[in-house]
Coordinates of C-alpha atoms in Angstrom, one line a residue:
M1473 CA -3.3 155.8 -4.1
A1474 CA 0.0 156.5 -2.5
S1475 CA 1.4 160.1 -2.2
L1476 CA 3.5 161.1 -5.1
A1477 CA 6.9 162.7 -4.4
T1478 CA 8.5 165.4 -6.4
K1479 CA 12.0 166.7 -5.8
A1480 CA 13.5 170.1 -6.6
I1481 CA 17.3 169.8 -6.3
R1482 CA 19.0 172.6 -4.5
T1483 CA 22.7 171.5 -4.6
S1484 CA 24.7 168.4 -5.3
V1485 CA 28.4 167.9 -4.5
F1486 CA 30.4 164.8 -3.9
Q1487 CA 34.0 165.0 -2.9
R1488 CA 36.9 162.7 -2.2
S1489 CA 39.6 163.5 0.2
A1490 CA 42.9 161.7 0.9
G1491 CA 43.2 160.3 4.4
L1492 CA 46.3 159.2 6.3
T1493 CA 45.4 155.5 5.8
G1494 CA 44.1 155.6 2.2
Q1495 CA 41.1 157.1 0.5
S1496 CA 38.2 158.3 2.6
Y1497 CA 35.0 159.9 1.3
S1498 CA 33.4 163.0 2.6
R1499 CA 29.9 163.7 1.1
M1500 CA 28.1 167.0 0.7
V1501 CA 25.0 165.1 -0.5
T1502 CA 22.2 166.3 -2.7
T1503 CA 19.9 168.6 -0.9
C1504 CA 16.3 168.5 -2.2
A1505 CA 13.0 170.3 -1.7
T1506 CA 10.8 167.2 -1.8
S1507 CA 7.0 167.6 -2.0
Y1508 CA 4.2 165.1 -2.0
T1509 CA 0.8 165.2 -3.8
L1510 CA -2.2 164.7 -1.5
N1511 CA -5.4 162.9 -2.5
T1512 CA -6.8 166.4 -3.2
G1513 CA -4.2 167.1 -5.8
A1514 CA -2.5 169.7 -3.7
K1515 CA 1.2 169.6 -3.0
I1516 CA 2.6 169.4 0.6
P1517 CA 6.3 169.9 1.3
A1518 CA 8.2 167.0 2.9
L1519 CA 10.0 169.3 5.3
G1520 CA 8.1 171.7 7.6
F1521 CA 8.1 173.8 10.7
G1522 CA 6.3 172.9 13.9
T1523 CA 5.1 175.6 16.3
F1524 CA 4.3 173.7 19.4
Q1525 CA 5.4 175.6 22.6
D1526 CA 7.5 178.8 22.8
P1527 CA 4.7 181.3 22.0
D1528 CA 6.9 184.4 22.6
S1529 CA 9.4 183.2 19.9
Q1530 CA 7.0 182.0 17.2
E1531 CA 6.6 185.3 15.3
E1532 CA 10.3 185.7 14.7
T1533 CA 11.1 182.1 14.1
V1534 CA 8.2 181.5 11.7
S1535 CA 9.3 184.5 9.8
Q1536 CA 13.0 183.3 9.7
A1537 CA 12.0 179.8 8.7
L1538 CA 10.0 181.0 5.8
Q1539 CA 12.7 183.4 4.7
K1540 CA 15.2 180.6 4.8
G1541 CA 13.1 178.3 2.6
M1542 CA 10.5 176.5 4.7
R1543 CA 7.1 176.4 3.1
L1544 CA 5.1 174.1 5.4
I1545 CA 3.9 175.6 8.7
D1546 CA 2.1 173.4 11.2
T1547 CA 0.2 174.8 14.1
A1548 CA -2.9 174.2 16.3
R1549 CA -5.6 176.1 18.1
V1550 CA -4.6 174.5 21.5
Y1551 CA -1.0 175.6 21.1
N1552 CA -2.0 179.2 21.7
V1553 CA 0.3 180.5 19.0
E1554 CA -1.9 181.1 16.0
E1555 CA -1.7 184.9 16.3
Q1556 CA 2.1 184.8 16.5
V1557 CA 2.3 182.4 13.6
G1558 CA 0.1 184.7 11.5
K1559 CA 2.3 187.7 12.3
G1560 CA 5.4 185.7 11.4
I1561 CA 3.9 184.8 8.0
K1562 CA 3.2 188.4 7.3
K1563 CA 6.6 189.5 8.6
S1564 CA 8.4 187.0 6.3
G1565 CA 7.2 188.7 3.2
I1566 CA 6.6 185.3 1.5
P1567 CA 3.4 185.3 -0.5
R1568 CA 0.6 183.4 1.2
E1569 CA 0.0 181.2 -1.8
E1570 CA 3.5 179.9 -1.6
I1571 CA 3.0 178.6 2.0
F1572 CA 1.3 175.4 3.0
L1573 CA -0.4 176.3 6.3
G1574 CA -2.1 173.8 8.5
T1575 CA -3.9 174.1 11.9
K1576 CA -5.9 171.8 14.1
L1577 CA -9.4 171.9 15.6
W1578 CA -9.4 171.3 19.4
C1579 CA -11.6 168.7 21.2
N1580 CA -14.0 171.2 22.9
D1581 CA -15.0 172.5 19.5
Y1582 CA -16.0 169.2 18.0
H1583 CA -19.8 169.8 18.1
P1584 CA -20.9 170.2 14.5
D1585 CA -22.5 173.6 15.3
D1586 CA -19.1 174.8 16.6
V1587 CA -16.7 173.7 13.9
E1588 CA -17.0 176.5 11.4
R1589 CA -16.9 179.1 14.1
A1590 CA -13.8 177.5 15.5
L1591 CA -12.2 177.6 12.1
D1592 CA -13.1 181.3 11.8
D1593 CA -11.4 182.0 15.1
S1594 CA -8.3 180.3 13.8
L1595 CA -8.4 182.2 10.5
R1596 CA -8.9 185.5 12.4
D1597 CA -5.8 184.9 14.6
L1598 CA -3.7 183.5 11.7
D1599 CA -4.8 186.6 9.6
T1600 CA -5.5 184.5 6.6
P1601 CA -8.6 183.8 4.5
Y1602 CA -7.9 180.1 4.3
V1603 CA -5.8 177.2 5.6
D1604 CA -4.4 174.6 3.4
L1605 CA -5.1 171.9 5.9
L1606 CA -7.5 171.5 8.9
L1607 CA -7.0 168.6 11.1
M1608 CA -9.0 167.1 13.9
H1609 CA -6.5 167.1 16.7
Y1610 CA -7.6 163.9 18.5
P1611 CA -10.6 161.5 18.1
C1612 CA -11.9 162.2 21.6
T1613 CA -14.6 164.8 22.1
F1614 CA -14.6 167.1 25.1
K1615 CA -17.6 169.0 26.5
R1616 CA -18.4 172.0 24.3
G1617 CA -17.7 175.4 25.6
P1618 CA -14.8 177.9 26.2
D1619 CA -12.9 175.6 28.5
R1620 CA -10.4 173.6 26.4
F1621 CA -9.9 171.0 29.2
P1622 CA -13.3 170.8 30.9
R1623 CA -13.0 168.8 34.1
D1624 CA -15.5 167.6 36.7
A1625 CA -15.1 168.1 40.5
D1626 CA -12.7 165.1 40.6
G1627 CA -10.5 166.6 37.9
R1628 CA -11.6 164.1 35.2
M1629 CA -12.2 165.2 31.7
I1630 CA -15.8 165.7 30.8
P1631 CA -16.6 164.1 27.4
G1632 CA -18.7 165.8 24.7
D1633 CA -22.0 164.4 23.4
T1634 CA -21.1 164.1 19.8
T1635 CA -18.6 161.8 17.9
F1636 CA -15.6 162.4 15.8
V1637 CA -17.7 161.2 12.8
D1638 CA -20.2 164.0 13.5
T1639 CA -17.2 166.5 13.6
W1640 CA -15.8 165.1 10.3
R1641 CA -19.1 165.6 8.5
A1642 CA -19.0 169.2 9.6
M1643 CA -15.4 169.5 8.4
E1644 CA -16.4 168.1 5.0
K1645 CA -18.8 171.0 4.5
L1646 CA -16.0 173.5 5.1
T1647 CA -14.1 172.4 2.0
G1648 CA -16.8 174.0 -0.1
T1649 CA -16.5 177.4 1.6
G1650 CA -13.0 178.2 0.3
K1651 CA -11.8 178.5 3.9
V1652 CA -10.2 175.0 3.9
K1653 CA -8.3 173.3 1.1
A1654 CA -8.0 169.9 2.6
I1655 CA -9.1 168.1 5.8
G1656 CA -7.4 165.4 7.8
V1657 CA -6.9 163.9 11.3
S1658 CA -4.3 163.5 13.9
N1659 CA -3.7 160.9 16.6
F1660 CA -6.3 158.5 15.2
C1661 CA -6.0 154.7 15.2
Q1662 CA -6.7 152.5 12.2
S1663 CA -10.2 151.6 13.2
E1664 CA -11.1 155.2 13.8
I1665 CA -9.9 156.2 10.3
E1666 CA -11.8 153.2 8.9
A1667 CA -14.9 154.6 10.5
L1668 CA -14.5 157.9 8.7
I1669 CA -13.9 156.1 5.4
N1670 CA -16.9 153.8 5.8
E1671 CA -19.3 156.3 7.2
T1672 CA -18.5 159.6 5.3
S1673 CA -17.7 160.6 1.8
T1674 CA -14.2 162.0 2.3
V1675 CA -11.0 160.1 2.8
P1676 CA -8.6 162.1 5.0
A1677 CA -5.9 163.8 3.0
V1678 CA -3.5 163.6 5.9
H1679 CA -2.9 161.7 9.2
Q1680 CA -0.5 163.5 11.5
M1681 CA 0.9 161.1 14.0
E1682 CA 3.9 160.3 16.2
V1683 CA 6.6 158.6 14.1
H1684 CA 10.3 158.4 14.7
P1685 CA 13.0 155.6 14.7
Y1686 CA 11.7 154.4 18.1
L1687 CA 8.1 154.2 16.9
Q1688 CA 8.1 153.2 13.2
Q1689 CA 4.7 151.7 12.9
K1690 CA 5.5 150.1 9.6
G1691 CA 2.3 148.2 9.1
F1692 CA 0.1 151.2 9.9
N1693 CA 2.1 153.5 7.7
E1694 CA 1.8 151.0 4.8
W1695 CA -2.0 150.8 5.4
L1696 CA -2.3 154.6 5.4
Q1697 CA -0.3 154.9 2.2
S1698 CA -2.6 152.2 0.5
K1699 CA -5.6 154.4 1.3
G1700 CA -4.0 157.5 -0.2
I1701 CA -3.6 159.2 3.2
H1702 CA -0.3 161.1 3.5
V1703 CA 1.5 160.9 6.9
V1704 CA 3.0 164.0 8.6
Q1705 CA 5.3 163.0 11.5
F1706 CA 5.0 165.0 14.7
S1707 CA 7.8 164.5 17.2
P1708 CA 10.0 163.3 14.4
L1709 CA 13.0 163.4 16.7
G1710 CA 11.2 161.2 19.3
N1711 CA 11.9 162.0 23.0
M1712 CA 14.3 164.9 22.3
N1713 CA 11.5 167.3 23.5
D1714 CA 11.6 167.6 27.3
F1715 CA 7.7 167.9 27.3
Y1716 CA 7.6 164.0 27.2
R1717 CA 9.6 163.8 30.4
Q1718 CA 7.8 166.6 32.2
T1719 CA 4.1 166.1 31.4
G1720 CA 1.9 164.6 34.0
W1721 CA 1.4 161.4 32.0
S1722 CA 5.1 161.0 31.1
K1723 CA 5.9 157.3 30.4
E1724 CA 9.0 155.7 31.8
I1725 CA 10.2 155.0 28.3
A1726 CA 10.4 158.7 27.7
H1727 CA 13.5 158.7 29.8
M1728 CA 15.4 156.2 27.6
M1729 CA 18.3 157.3 25.5
R1730 CA 17.4 160.1 23.2
V1731 CA 16.9 159.0 19.6
I1732 CA 19.6 161.3 18.3
D1733 CA 22.1 159.9 20.7
Q1734 CA 22.0 156.5 19.1
P1735 CA 25.5 155.5 17.9
V1736 CA 24.1 154.0 14.7
L1737 CA 22.6 157.4 13.7
K1738 CA 25.9 159.1 14.5
D1739 CA 27.8 156.6 12.3
I1740 CA 25.3 157.2 9.4
G1741 CA 25.7 160.9 9.9
K1742 CA 29.4 160.7 9.5
K1743 CA 29.0 158.9 6.2
Y1744 CA 27.0 161.7 4.8
G1745 CA 28.5 164.6 6.6
K1746 CA 25.3 165.1 8.5
S1747 CA 24.1 165.3 12.1
P1748 CA 22.0 162.6 13.7
V1749 CA 19.1 165.1 13.7
Q1750 CA 19.4 165.4 9.9
V1751 CA 19.6 161.6 9.5
V1752 CA 16.4 161.1 11.5
L1753 CA 14.5 163.7 9.4
A1754 CA 15.9 162.3 6.2
W1755 CA 14.7 158.8 7.3
G1756 CA 11.1 160.2 7.5
I1757 CA 11.3 161.9 4.1
N1758 CA 12.9 158.8 2.5
S1759 CA 9.9 156.9 3.8
S1760 CA 7.5 159.2 1.8
R1761 CA 6.4 161.1 4.8
S1762 CA 6.5 164.8 5.8
V1763 CA 8.3 165.8 9.0
I1764 CA 7.7 168.9 11.1
P1765 CA 10.5 169.4 13.6
K1766 CA 10.2 172.4 15.9
S1767 CA 13.0 174.8 16.7
V1768 CA 13.4 178.4 17.9
V1769 CA 17.1 178.4 17.3
D1770 CA 18.4 179.9 14.1
W1771 CA 21.2 177.4 13.4
Q1772 CA 18.8 174.5 14.0
I1773 CA 16.4 175.8 11.4
D1774 CA 19.3 175.9 8.9
E1775 CA 20.3 172.3 10.0
N1776 CA 16.7 171.1 9.5
L1777 CA 16.5 172.7 6.0
A1778 CA 19.6 170.6 5.0
A1779 CA 17.9 167.3 6.1
D1780 CA 16.2 166.5 2.8
F1781 CA 18.6 164.1 1.2
E1782 CA 18.7 160.5 0.0
L1783 CA 19.7 157.7 2.3
E1784 CA 21.0 154.5 0.9
S1785 CA 19.0 151.4 1.5
E1786 CA 21.6 149.9 3.8
D1787 CA 21.3 152.9 6.1
M1788 CA 17.5 152.8 6.0
A1789 CA 17.8 149.1 7.1
Q1790 CA 20.1 150.1 9.9
I1791 CA 17.6 152.7 11.2
A1792 CA 14.9 150.0 11.0
T1793 CA 16.7 148.1 13.8
L1794 CA 16.0 151.0 16.3
D1795 CA 12.2 150.4 16.4
A1796 CA 11.4 150.0 20.1
K1797 CA 7.6 150.5 19.7
A1798 CA 8.1 153.4 22.1
R1799 CA 5.1 155.8 22.0
F1800 CA 5.8 158.9 24.0
N1801 CA 2.6 160.9 23.3
D1802 CA -0.1 159.1 25.2
P1803 CA -2.6 161.2 27.2
S1804 CA -5.2 158.5 27.0
L1805 CA -6.0 158.3 30.7
D1806 CA -6.2 162.1 31.0
Y1807 CA -8.5 162.4 28.0
E1808 CA -10.6 159.5 29.1
W1809 CA -10.2 157.8 25.7
R1810 CA -8.1 154.8 24.8
L1811 CA -6.0 156.4 22.1
Y1812 CA -4.2 154.3 19.5
S1813 CA -6.1 151.3 20.6
D1814 CA -5.2 149.0 17.7
L1815 CA -1.6 150.4 17.2
E1816 CA 1.8 149.7 18.7
G1817 CA 3.3 151.3 21.7
I1818 CA 0.3 151.6 24.1
D1819 CA 1.9 149.7 27.0
G1820 CA 2.8 151.7 30.1
T1821 CA 0.2 154.4 29.8
V1822 CA 0.2 156.7 32.8
R1823 CA -2.6 158.7 34.4
G1824 CA -1.7 162.3 34.9
R1825 CA -2.9 165.8 33.8
T1826 CA -1.6 167.4 30.6
H1827 CA -2.5 170.8 31.9

């Protein structure tokens, strides 16, 4: 069953202005607050706030984002920002029940005996009795223990002795504790998700994955939708984040023209009175997905909030031409696991350390 979208309209204005060479149109388009219904029945906002990087800024920016109207907050244990995110939520004054909060289990805590304790650690730092969504961050398992990136004497990642299916079964049990409302995965390929569906009793509510105009993954997105799995796009602005140019496994393609510098996106933006950033985010939302851009800049948060608007089919078709099958997030050789094995964009994988 596909995710169902609901829209709460914030404002709607269309205006015509006279130009020097005739009539031109300047649009202040409808701004919505779209949400989707997960396979659990819960609602997830289409537009959210990512908290990767910038730990010193997260308390204030999370608070500001919530006060301005964001209701989806995405974080992860390995980001080392959960405590700051929790403080930001409290500082905002927004009731916890109005916020959709998701975090991610990291690979060194995948042993079934570690899963609930790891969740409890996140709940403690987030200062909340529950999360709305708990994701498995990657399908690969690292050696259990306090070291998040356990390496051998040669600097290679040490794998764990359990599988992501074992981890998933432990996560399934958490949904009955009240500590987790829904469970999902991130950075999985199709065959790995099929393994969960075939070998366990819970279909993931969400798959969080890299999607942007340079990596559209149309077939995989359609398959996920057919299974009732909602997609949350990370890196929705593609290679705008310098992380992809600086990490040890940076691909050559990460240095290509930034997505938001594409002339076609600038032209579409002019049509709607929007920026290329807003057009890219709207493209994701118009494709029935949630998007979680990150920002610690006040005006950028405002810009992102105004990115939930309807694009005409001709503009969606124009954006479709930008698909370069360019996957920027690919730590496969560092994690000793062929990530995204049956998906697009796995060419050019580079060996190098994430941390």
